[in-house]
Short mmCIF file of C-alpha atoms and ligand atoms in Angstrom, two decimals:
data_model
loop_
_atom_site.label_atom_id
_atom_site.label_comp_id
_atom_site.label_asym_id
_atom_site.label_seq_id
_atom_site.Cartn_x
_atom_site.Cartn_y
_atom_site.Cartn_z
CA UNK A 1 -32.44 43.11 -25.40
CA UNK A 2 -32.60 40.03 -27.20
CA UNK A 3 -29.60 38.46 -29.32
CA UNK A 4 -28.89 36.92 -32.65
CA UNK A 5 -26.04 35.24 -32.96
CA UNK A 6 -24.79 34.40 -36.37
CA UNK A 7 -22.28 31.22 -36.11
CA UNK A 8 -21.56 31.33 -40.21
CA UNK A 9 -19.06 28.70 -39.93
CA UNK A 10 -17.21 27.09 -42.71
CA UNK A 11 -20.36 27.91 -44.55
CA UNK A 12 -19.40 30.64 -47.13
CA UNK A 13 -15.68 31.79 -48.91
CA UNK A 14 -14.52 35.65 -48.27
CA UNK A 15 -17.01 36.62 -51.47
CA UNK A 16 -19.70 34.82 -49.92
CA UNK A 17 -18.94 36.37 -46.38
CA UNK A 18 -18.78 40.05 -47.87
CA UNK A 19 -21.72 40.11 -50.24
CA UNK A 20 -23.80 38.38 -46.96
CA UNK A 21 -22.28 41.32 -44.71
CA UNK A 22 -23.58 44.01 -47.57
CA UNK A 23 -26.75 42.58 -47.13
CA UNK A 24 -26.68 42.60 -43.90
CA UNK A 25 -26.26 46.09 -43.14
CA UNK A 26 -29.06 47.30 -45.80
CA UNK A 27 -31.25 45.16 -43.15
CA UNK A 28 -33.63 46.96 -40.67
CA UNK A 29 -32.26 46.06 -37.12
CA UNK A 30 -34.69 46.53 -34.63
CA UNK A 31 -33.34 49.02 -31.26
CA UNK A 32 -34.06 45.76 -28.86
CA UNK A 33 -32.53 43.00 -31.29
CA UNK A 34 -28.50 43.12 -30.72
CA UNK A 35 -27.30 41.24 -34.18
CA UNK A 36 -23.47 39.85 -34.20
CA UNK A 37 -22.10 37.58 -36.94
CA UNK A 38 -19.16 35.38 -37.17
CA UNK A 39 -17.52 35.11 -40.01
CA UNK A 40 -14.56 33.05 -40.73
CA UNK A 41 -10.99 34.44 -39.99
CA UNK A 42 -10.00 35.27 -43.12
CA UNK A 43 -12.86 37.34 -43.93
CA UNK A 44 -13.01 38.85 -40.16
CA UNK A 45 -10.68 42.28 -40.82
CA UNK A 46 -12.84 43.15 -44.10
CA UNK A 47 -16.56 42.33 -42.61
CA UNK A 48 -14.80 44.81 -39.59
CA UNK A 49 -14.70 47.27 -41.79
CA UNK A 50 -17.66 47.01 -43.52
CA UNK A 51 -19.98 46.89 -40.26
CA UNK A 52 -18.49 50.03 -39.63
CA UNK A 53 -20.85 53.11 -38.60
CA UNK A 54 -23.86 50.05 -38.22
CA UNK A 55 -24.78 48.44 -35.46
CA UNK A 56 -23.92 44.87 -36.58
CA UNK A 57 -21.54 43.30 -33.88
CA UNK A 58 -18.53 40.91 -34.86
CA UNK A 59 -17.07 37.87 -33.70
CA UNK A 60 -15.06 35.17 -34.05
CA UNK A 61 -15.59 31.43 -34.31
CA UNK A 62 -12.59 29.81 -32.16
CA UNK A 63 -9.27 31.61 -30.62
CA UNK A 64 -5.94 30.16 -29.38
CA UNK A 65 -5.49 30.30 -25.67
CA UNK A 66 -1.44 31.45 -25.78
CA UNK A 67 -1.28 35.37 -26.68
CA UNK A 68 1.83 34.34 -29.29
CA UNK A 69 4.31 32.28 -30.09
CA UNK A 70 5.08 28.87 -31.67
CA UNK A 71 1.39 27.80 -32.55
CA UNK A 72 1.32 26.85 -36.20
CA UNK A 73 -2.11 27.43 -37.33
CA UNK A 74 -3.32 29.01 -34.25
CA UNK A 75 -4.90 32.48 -34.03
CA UNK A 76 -5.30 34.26 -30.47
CA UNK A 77 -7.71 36.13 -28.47
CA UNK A 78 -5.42 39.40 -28.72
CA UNK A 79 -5.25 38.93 -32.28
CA UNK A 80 -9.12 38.34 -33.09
CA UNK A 81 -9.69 41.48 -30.85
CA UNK A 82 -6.52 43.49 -32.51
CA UNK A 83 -8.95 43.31 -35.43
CA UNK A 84 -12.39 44.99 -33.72
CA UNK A 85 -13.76 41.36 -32.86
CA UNK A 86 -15.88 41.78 -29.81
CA UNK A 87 -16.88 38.49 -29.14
CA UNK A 88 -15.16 34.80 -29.79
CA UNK A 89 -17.19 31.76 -29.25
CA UNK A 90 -15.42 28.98 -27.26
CA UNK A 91 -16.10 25.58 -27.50
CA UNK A 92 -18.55 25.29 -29.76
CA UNK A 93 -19.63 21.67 -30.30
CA UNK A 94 -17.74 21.23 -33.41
CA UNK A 95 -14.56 22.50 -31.95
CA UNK A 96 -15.33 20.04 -29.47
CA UNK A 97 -16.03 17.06 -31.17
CA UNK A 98 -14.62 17.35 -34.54
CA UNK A 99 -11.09 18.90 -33.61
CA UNK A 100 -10.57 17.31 -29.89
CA UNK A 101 -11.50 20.33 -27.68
CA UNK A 102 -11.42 19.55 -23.97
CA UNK A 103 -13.02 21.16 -21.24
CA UNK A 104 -9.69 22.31 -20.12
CA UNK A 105 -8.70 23.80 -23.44
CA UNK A 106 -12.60 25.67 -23.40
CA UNK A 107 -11.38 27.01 -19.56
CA UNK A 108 -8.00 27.99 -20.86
CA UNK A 109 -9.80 29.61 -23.85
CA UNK A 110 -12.20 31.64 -21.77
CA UNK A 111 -9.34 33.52 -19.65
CA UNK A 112 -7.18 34.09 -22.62
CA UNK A 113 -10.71 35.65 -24.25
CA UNK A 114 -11.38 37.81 -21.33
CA UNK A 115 -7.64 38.83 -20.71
CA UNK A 116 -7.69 40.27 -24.17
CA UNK A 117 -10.70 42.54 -23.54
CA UNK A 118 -13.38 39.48 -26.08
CA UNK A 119 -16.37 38.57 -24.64
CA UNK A 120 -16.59 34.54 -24.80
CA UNK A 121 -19.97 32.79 -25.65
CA UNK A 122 -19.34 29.79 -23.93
CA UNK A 123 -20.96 26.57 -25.76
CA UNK A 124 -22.18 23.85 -23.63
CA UNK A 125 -24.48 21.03 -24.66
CA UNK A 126 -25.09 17.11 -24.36
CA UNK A 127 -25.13 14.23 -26.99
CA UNK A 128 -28.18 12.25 -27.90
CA UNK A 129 -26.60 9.36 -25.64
CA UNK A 130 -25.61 11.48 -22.46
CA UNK A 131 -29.57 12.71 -23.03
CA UNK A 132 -31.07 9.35 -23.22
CA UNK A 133 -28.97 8.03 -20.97
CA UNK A 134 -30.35 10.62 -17.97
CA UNK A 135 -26.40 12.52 -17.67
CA UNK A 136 -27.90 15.54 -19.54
CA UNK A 137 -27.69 17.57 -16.11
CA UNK A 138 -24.47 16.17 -14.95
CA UNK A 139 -22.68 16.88 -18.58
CA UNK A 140 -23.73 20.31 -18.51
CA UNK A 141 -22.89 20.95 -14.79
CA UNK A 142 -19.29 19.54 -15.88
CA UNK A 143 -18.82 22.14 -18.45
CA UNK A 144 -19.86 24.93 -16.37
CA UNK A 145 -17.72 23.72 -13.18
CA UNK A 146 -14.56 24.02 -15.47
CA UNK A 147 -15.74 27.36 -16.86
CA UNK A 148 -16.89 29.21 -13.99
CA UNK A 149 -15.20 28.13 -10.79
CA UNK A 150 -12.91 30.66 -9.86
CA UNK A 151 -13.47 32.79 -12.46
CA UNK A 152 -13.54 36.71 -12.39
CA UNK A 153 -15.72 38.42 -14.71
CA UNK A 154 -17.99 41.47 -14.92
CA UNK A 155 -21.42 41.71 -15.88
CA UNK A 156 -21.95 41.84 -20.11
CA UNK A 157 -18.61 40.02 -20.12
CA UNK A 158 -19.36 36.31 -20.83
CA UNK A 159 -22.48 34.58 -22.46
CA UNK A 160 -23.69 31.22 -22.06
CA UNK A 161 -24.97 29.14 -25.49
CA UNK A 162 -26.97 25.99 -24.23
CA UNK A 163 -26.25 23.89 -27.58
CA UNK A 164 -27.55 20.28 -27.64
CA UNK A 165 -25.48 18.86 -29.69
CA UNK A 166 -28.06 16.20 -31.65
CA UNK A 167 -29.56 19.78 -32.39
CA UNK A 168 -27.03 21.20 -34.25
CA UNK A 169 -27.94 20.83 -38.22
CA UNK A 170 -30.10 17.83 -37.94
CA UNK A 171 -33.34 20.12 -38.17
CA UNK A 172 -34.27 18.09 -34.58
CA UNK A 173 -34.83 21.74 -32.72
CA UNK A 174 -34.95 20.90 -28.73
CA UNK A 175 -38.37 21.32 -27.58
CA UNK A 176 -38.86 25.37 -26.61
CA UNK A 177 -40.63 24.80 -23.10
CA UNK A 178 -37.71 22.13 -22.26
CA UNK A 179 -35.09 24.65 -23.65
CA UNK A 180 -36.04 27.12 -21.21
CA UNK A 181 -36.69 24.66 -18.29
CA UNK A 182 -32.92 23.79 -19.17
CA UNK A 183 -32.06 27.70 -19.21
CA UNK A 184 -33.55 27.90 -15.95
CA UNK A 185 -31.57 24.62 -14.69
CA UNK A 186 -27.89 26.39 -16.53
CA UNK A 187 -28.97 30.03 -14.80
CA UNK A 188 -29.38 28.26 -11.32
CA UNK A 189 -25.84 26.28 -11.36
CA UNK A 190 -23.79 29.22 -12.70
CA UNK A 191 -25.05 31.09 -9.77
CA UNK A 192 -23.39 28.44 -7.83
CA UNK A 193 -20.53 30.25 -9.01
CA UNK A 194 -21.01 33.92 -9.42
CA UNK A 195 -23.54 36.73 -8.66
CA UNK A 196 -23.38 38.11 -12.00
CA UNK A 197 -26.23 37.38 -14.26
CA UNK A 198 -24.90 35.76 -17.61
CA UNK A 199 -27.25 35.69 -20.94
CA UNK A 200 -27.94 32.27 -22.01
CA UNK A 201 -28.77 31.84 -25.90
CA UNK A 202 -30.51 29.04 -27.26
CA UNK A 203 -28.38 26.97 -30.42
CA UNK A 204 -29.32 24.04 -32.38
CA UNK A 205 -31.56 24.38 -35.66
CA UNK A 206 -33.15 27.89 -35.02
CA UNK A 207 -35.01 28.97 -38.07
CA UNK A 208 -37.09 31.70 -39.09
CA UNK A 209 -39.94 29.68 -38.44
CA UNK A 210 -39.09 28.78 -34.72
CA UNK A 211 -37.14 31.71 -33.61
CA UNK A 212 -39.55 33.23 -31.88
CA UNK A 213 -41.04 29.83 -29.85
CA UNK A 214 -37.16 30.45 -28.29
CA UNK A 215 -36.71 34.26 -27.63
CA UNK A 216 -40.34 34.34 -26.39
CA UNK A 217 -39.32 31.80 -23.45
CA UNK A 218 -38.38 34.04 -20.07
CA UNK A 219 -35.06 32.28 -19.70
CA UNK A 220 -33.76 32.67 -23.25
CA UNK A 221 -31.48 35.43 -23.76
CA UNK A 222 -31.32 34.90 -27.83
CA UNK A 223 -30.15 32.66 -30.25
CA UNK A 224 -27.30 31.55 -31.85
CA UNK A 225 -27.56 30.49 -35.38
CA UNK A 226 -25.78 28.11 -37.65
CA UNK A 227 -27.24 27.46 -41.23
CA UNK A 228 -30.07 29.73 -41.14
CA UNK A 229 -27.80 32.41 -40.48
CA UNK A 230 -26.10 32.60 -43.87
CA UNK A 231 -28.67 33.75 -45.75
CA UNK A 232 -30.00 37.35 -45.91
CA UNK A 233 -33.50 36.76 -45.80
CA UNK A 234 -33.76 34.35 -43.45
CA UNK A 235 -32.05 36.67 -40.88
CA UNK A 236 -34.32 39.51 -42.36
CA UNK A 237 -36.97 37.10 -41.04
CA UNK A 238 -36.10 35.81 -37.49
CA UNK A 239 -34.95 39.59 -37.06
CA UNK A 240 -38.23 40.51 -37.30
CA UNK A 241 -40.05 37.57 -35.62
CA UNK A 242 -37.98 38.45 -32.68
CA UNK A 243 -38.73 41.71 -32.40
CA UNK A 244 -42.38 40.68 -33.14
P1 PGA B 301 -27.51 25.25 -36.65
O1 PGA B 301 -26.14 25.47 -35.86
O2 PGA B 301 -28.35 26.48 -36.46
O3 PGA B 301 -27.09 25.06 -38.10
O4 PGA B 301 -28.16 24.03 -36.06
C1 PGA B 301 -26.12 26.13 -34.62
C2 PGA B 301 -24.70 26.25 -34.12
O5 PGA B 301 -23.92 25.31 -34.33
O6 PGA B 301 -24.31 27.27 -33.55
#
């Protein structure tokens, strides 16, 4: 099984969001290609009920951390999967860097996510300086360590997105042979934490053109996709160059 992951982001309106999901489900998913999309939170209850009967997957972008309560703004984990969300990212790069997220927050994010029966895709990934500066290893091990350490899961419960972040929209896609030699790096430090095998998706200007170079590599689990993945034939495509 290989995933797509469509991160749809601030990206399109609720019109936008249900004409995409229409078009969506009149696409041919192939039996090994597991397709989920996030929409945003407004449109999350109506694309629920539209993927109905399909086998399109739904998730949401962010989640609070608190089940309820004074949190102006805040949606939570119980409340993204009260309406059919399966998975939730947490700490996407933007979350982190745009609106303050902290590696603490992410942690905090990841229980409340698997308390309320979601399955997080946890988002890890340097900066251009941390990279050039040699700390790529040492950012990412600090990101797992506050995920994983002491944490109980199951197997199928949590995925991994390795995200560099000066890959994200800036149509600079990470090299696909150093992608999965940093796959292979991310699979061999979460084991310092847990026997259970965890996907790890590959984010950061997948296109239809390039998919493939990614879910071809034997340490890439699938793909999470930003701006390619808000447009119908472009997932049409990279569905089919996956299962290719
Ligand atoms: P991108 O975004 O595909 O637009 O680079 C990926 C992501 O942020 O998940």
């Amino acid at each position: 099984m290989k995933y797509l992951f469509a991160n749809w982001k601030m990206y399109l309106d609720h019109a936008e969001s249900m004409a995409l999901i229409e078009a969506v489900k009149a696409l041919s998913i192939p039996q090994d290609v597991e397709l989920a999309v996030f929409p945003n939170f407004l449109s999350i209850p109506s694309v629920a009920w539209a993927i109905q009967g399909s086998t399109v997957h739904l998730g949401a972008q962010n989640c609070a951390w608190v089940s309820r309560g004074a949190y102006t703004g805040a949606v939570s984990a119980e409340m993204v999967r009260g309406v059919g969300c399966e998975y939730v990212l947490a700490g996407h790069s933007e979350r982190r860097h745009i609106f303050g997220e902290t590696d603490t927050a992410v942690r905090q994010k990841v229980e409340a996510s698997l308390a309320a029966g979601l399955k997080p895709v946890i988002c890890i990934g340097e900066t251009k300086e941390e990279k050039d500066a040699g700390k790529r290893e040492a950012r990412l091990a600090e990101q797992l360590a506050s995920v994983f350490e002491d944490l109980s899961f199951a197997s199928g419960q949590i995925f991994v997105a390795y995200e560099p972040v000066w890959a994200i929209g800036t149509g600079d896609a990470c090299d696909p042979q150093d992608a999965d030699d940093v796959h292979g790096w991310i699979a061999s430090e979460i084991k310092k934490y847990t026997a259970v095998v965890v996907p790890i998706l590959y984010g950061g200007s997948v296109d239809a053109k390039n998919v493939a170079s990614y879910t071809t590599q034997p340490m890439i689990a699938g793909v999470l996709v930003g701006g390619a993945s808000t447009k119908a034939d472009s997932l049409a495509e990279m569905l089919s160059a996956i299962a290719a």
